[in-house]
XYZ file of C-alpha atoms in Angstrom:
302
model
C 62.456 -42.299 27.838
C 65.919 -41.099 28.673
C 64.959 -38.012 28.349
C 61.646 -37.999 29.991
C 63.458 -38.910 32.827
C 65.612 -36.244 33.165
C 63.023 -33.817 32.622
C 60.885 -35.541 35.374
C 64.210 -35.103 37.979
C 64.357 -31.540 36.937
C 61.062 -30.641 37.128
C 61.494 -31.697 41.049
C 64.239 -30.150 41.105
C 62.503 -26.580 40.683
C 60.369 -27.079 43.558
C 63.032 -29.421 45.602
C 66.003 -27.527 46.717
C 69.284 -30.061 46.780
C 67.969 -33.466 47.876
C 69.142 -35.518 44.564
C 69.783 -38.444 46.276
C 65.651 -38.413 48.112
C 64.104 -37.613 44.515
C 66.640 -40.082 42.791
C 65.297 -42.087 45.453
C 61.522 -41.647 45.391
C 61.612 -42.409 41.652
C 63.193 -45.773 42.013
C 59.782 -46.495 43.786
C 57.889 -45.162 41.207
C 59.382 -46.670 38.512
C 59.423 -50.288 40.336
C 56.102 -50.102 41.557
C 56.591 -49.783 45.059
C 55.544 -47.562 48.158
C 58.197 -44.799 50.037
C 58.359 -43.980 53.982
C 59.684 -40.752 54.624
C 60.747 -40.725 58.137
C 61.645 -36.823 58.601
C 60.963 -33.870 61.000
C 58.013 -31.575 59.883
C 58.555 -28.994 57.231
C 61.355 -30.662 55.045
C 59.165 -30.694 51.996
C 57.670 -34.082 52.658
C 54.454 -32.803 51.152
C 55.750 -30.445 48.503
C 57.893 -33.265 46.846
C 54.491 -35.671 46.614
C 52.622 -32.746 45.288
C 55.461 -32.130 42.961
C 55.801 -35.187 41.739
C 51.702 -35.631 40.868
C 52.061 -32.863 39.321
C 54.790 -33.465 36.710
C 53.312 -36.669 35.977
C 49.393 -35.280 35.622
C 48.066 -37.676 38.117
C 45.697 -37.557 40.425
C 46.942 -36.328 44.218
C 45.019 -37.154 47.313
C 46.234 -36.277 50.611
C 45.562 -37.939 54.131
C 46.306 -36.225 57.504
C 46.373 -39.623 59.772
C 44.655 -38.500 63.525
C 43.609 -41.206 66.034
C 39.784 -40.573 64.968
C 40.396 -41.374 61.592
C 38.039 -44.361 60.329
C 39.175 -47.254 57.860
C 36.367 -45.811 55.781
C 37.996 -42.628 55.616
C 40.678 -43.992 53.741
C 39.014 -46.386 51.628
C 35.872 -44.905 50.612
C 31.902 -46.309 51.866
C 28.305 -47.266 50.769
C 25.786 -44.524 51.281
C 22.428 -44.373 50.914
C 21.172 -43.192 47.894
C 17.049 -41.897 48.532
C 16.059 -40.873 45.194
C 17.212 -43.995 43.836
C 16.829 -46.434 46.610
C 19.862 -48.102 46.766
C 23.765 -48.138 48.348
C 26.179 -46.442 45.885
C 29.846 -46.369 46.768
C 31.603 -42.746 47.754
C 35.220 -43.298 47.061
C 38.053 -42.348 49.515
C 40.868 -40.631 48.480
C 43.256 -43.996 47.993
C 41.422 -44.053 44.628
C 44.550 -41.319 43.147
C 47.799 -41.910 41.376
C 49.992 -40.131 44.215
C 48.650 -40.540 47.597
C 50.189 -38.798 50.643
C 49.560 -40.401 54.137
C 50.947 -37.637 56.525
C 51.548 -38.887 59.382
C 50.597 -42.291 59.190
C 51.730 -43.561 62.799
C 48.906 -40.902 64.454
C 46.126 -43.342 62.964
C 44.967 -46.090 65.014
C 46.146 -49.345 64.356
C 42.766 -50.620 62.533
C 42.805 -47.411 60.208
C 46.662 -48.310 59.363
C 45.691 -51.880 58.245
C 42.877 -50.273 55.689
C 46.071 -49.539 53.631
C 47.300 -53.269 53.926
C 45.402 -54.723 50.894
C 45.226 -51.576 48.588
C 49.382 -51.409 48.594
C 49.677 -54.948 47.885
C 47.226 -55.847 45.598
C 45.868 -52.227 43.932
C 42.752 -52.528 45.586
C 40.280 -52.157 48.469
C 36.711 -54.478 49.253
C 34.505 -52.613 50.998
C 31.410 -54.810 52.281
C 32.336 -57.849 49.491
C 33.173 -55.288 46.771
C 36.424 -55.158 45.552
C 37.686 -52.356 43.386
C 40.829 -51.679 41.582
C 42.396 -48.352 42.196
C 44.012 -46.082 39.207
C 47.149 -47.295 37.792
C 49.968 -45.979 38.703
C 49.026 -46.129 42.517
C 51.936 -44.850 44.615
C 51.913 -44.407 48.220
C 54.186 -41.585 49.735
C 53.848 -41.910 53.802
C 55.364 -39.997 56.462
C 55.921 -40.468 59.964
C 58.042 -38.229 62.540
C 60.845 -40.788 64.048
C 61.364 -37.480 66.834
C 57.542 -37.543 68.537
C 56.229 -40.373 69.859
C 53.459 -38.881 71.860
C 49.384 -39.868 70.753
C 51.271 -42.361 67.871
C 50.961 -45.825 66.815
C 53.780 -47.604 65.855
C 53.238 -49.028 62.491
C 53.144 -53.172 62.740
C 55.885 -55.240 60.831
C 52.993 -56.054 58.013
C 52.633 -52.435 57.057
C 56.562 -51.617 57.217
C 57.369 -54.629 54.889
C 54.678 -52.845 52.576
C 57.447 -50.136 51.887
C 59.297 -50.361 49.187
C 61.828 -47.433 50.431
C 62.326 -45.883 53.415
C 64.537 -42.286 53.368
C 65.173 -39.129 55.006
C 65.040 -35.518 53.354
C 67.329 -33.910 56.746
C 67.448 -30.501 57.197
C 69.189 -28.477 54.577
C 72.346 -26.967 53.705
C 73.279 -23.401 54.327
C 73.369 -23.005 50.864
C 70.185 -24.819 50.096
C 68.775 -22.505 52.497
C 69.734 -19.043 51.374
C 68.341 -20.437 47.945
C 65.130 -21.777 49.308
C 64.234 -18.297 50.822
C 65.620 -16.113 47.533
C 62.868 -18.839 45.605
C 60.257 -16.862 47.949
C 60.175 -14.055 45.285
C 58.376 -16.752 42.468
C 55.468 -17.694 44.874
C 53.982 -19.496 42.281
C 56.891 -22.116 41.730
C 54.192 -25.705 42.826
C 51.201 -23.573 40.744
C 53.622 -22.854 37.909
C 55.168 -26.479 37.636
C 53.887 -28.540 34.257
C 53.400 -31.682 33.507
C 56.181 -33.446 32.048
C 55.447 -36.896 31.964
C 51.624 -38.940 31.137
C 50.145 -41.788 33.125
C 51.141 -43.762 30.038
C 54.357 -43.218 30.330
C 55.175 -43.992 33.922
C 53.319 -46.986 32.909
C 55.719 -47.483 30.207
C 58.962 -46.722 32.244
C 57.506 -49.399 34.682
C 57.659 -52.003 31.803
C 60.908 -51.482 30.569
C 62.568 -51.114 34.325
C 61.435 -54.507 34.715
C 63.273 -55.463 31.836
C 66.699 -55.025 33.335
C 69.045 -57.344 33.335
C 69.994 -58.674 36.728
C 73.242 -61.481 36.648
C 72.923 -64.186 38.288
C 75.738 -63.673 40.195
C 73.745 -60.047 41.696
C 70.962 -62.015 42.121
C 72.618 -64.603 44.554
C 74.419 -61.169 46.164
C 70.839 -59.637 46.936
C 69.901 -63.211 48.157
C 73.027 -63.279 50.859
C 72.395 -59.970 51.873
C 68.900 -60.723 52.418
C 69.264 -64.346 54.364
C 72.192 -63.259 56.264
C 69.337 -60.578 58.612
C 67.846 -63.321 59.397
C 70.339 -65.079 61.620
C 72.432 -62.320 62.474
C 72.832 -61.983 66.222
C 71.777 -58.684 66.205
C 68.671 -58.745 64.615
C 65.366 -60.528 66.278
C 63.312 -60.390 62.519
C 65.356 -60.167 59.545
C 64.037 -59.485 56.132
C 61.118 -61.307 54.127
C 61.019 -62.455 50.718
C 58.652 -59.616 49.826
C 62.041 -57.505 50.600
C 64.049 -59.398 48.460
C 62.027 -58.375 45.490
C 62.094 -55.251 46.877
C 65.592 -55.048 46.451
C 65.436 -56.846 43.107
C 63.193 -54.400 41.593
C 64.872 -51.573 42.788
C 68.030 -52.262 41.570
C 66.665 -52.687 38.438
C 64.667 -49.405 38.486
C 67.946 -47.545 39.597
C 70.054 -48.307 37.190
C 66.883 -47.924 34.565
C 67.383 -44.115 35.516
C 70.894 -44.421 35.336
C 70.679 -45.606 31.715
C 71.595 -48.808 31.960
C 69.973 -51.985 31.073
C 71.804 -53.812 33.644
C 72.728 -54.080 37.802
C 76.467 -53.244 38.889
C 76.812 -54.463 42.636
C 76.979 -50.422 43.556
C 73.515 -50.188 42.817
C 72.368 -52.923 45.288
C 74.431 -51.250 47.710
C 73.671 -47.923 47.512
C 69.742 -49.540 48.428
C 70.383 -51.625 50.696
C 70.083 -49.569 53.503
C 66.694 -47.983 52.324
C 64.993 -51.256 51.490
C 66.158 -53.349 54.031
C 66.863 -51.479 57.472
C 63.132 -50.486 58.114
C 62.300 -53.857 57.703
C 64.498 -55.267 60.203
C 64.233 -55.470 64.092
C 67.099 -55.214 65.668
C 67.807 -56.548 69.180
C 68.626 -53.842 72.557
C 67.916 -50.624 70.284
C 70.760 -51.423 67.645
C 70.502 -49.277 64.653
C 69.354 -51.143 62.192
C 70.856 -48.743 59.664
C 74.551 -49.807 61.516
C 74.159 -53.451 61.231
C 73.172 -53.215 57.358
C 76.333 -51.505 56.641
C 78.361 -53.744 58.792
C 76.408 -56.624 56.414
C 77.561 -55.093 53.552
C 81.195 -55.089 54.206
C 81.202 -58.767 55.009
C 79.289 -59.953 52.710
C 81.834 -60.854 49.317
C 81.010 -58.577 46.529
C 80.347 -60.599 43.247
């Protein structure tokens, strides 16, 4: 499995110039079963890392471009008529995938946002009394530009605390550059890129992640760090239960790819600030990525 991860990172890596940290990032999510916000600019590679990553695990890749006259049936799928046969038969919508790409998710109205609500927590949507289970793995990769606010909804609390991860490509180097345009000669590098992993195993790496061992003394760390938003001065909501999971299972899934079969405090907080700031609101435009590291230096390391 060690291996298989490795060969997963690189295969990113051939269509994902630099940006170890992001793909180190976005697998953590993967691996612990979770959903990833990319708040970026346009043209970072948003879309060619969730393409990417379908394809070096041979799953199924849907894409959704949000736009304020997008239906909740658009996402989710409908009943249509059927005349030869006489009856309703469901179309599915394109949530039913193993990688699904929500492009910018805050142009869709708020009603269309919330048709995501019930297929990230619970792996499937009911459409008029029917409920259906989408595939497994289901993984959610949304974006949303934090520059232009113009024709966008702002995504409710609900649907942030949904997010496992939330991350950044930013722009990149010089260096990273120059090699991203010299890559221009093999055209073919997304059409050329092989699976490396199966459905089966990302299901498998999912069961074994959860088998890491988390002290007890990293567990009552996470739970600190967690309480301690939600009476801060600073902050009008702090963070939920459903993020201290978050940051449970993440640890463990990081230091999964790290080889490990148990949490050092520098994994918790090297997440920290990508499970727990988007899910925070902080008071007078504070950023809430400021006050989590000021958290982390006062709260005692175990």
């Amino acid at each position: 499995m060690r291996e298989r991860i490795q060969t997963l990172t690189e295969n990113l890596g051939r269509t994902i110039v630099g940006k170890h940290d992001a793909i180190r990032l976005v697998l953590v999510a993967l691996i612990s079963g979770g959903h990833t916000l990319l708040e970026d600019v346009p043209g970072v590679g948003k879309t060619l890392l969730a393409k990417s990553l379908a394809r070096s695990i041979d799953g199924k890749f849907q894409r959704i471009q949000c736009t304020p006259d997008l239906l909740p049936s658009d996402v989710t799928g409908t009943n249509i008529w059927n005349p030869s046969k006489g009856t309703f038969e469901f179309l599915p919508g394109p949530v039913f995938a193993n990688i699904l790409l929500t492009d910018e998710i805050n142009r869709a109205t708020p009603r269309t946002q919330s048709a995501l609500l019930e297929v990230m927590e619970e792996q499937q949507v009911t459409v008029d009394g029917v409920s259906r289970q989408v595939p497994n793995p289901f993984f959610v990769i949304a974006t949303q530009n934090p520059v232009e606010y113009q024709g966008t909804f702002p995504l409710p609390e609900a649907q942030m605390d949904r997010f496992m991860l939330s991350l950044s490509l930013g722009y990149p180097t010089e260096a990273e550059e120059l090699q991203m345009l010299q890559r221009l000669q093999n055209r073919g590098a997304l059409e050329e890129l092989q699976p490396c992993l199966s459905i089966a195993d990302v299901q498998e790496l999912r069961r074994r992640a959860a088998l890491v061992n988390v002290d007890q003394s990293l567990q009552q760390y996470i739970l600190n760090l967690v309480r301690v938003t939600r009476h801060d001065e600073e902050i009008t909501l702090g963070v939920s239960p459903r993020g201290t999971v978050a940051l449970y299972r993440a640890a463990q899934a990081i230091a999964f790819l790290d080889d490990r079969d148990y949490v050092i405090p520098d994994d918790v907080k090297f997440l920290a600030p990508h499970v727990l700031a988007h899910r925070m609101i902080p008071i007078g435009g504070r950023r809430a990525r400021v006050i989590v590291d000021r958290l982390l230096n006062a709260t005692p390391i175990p």
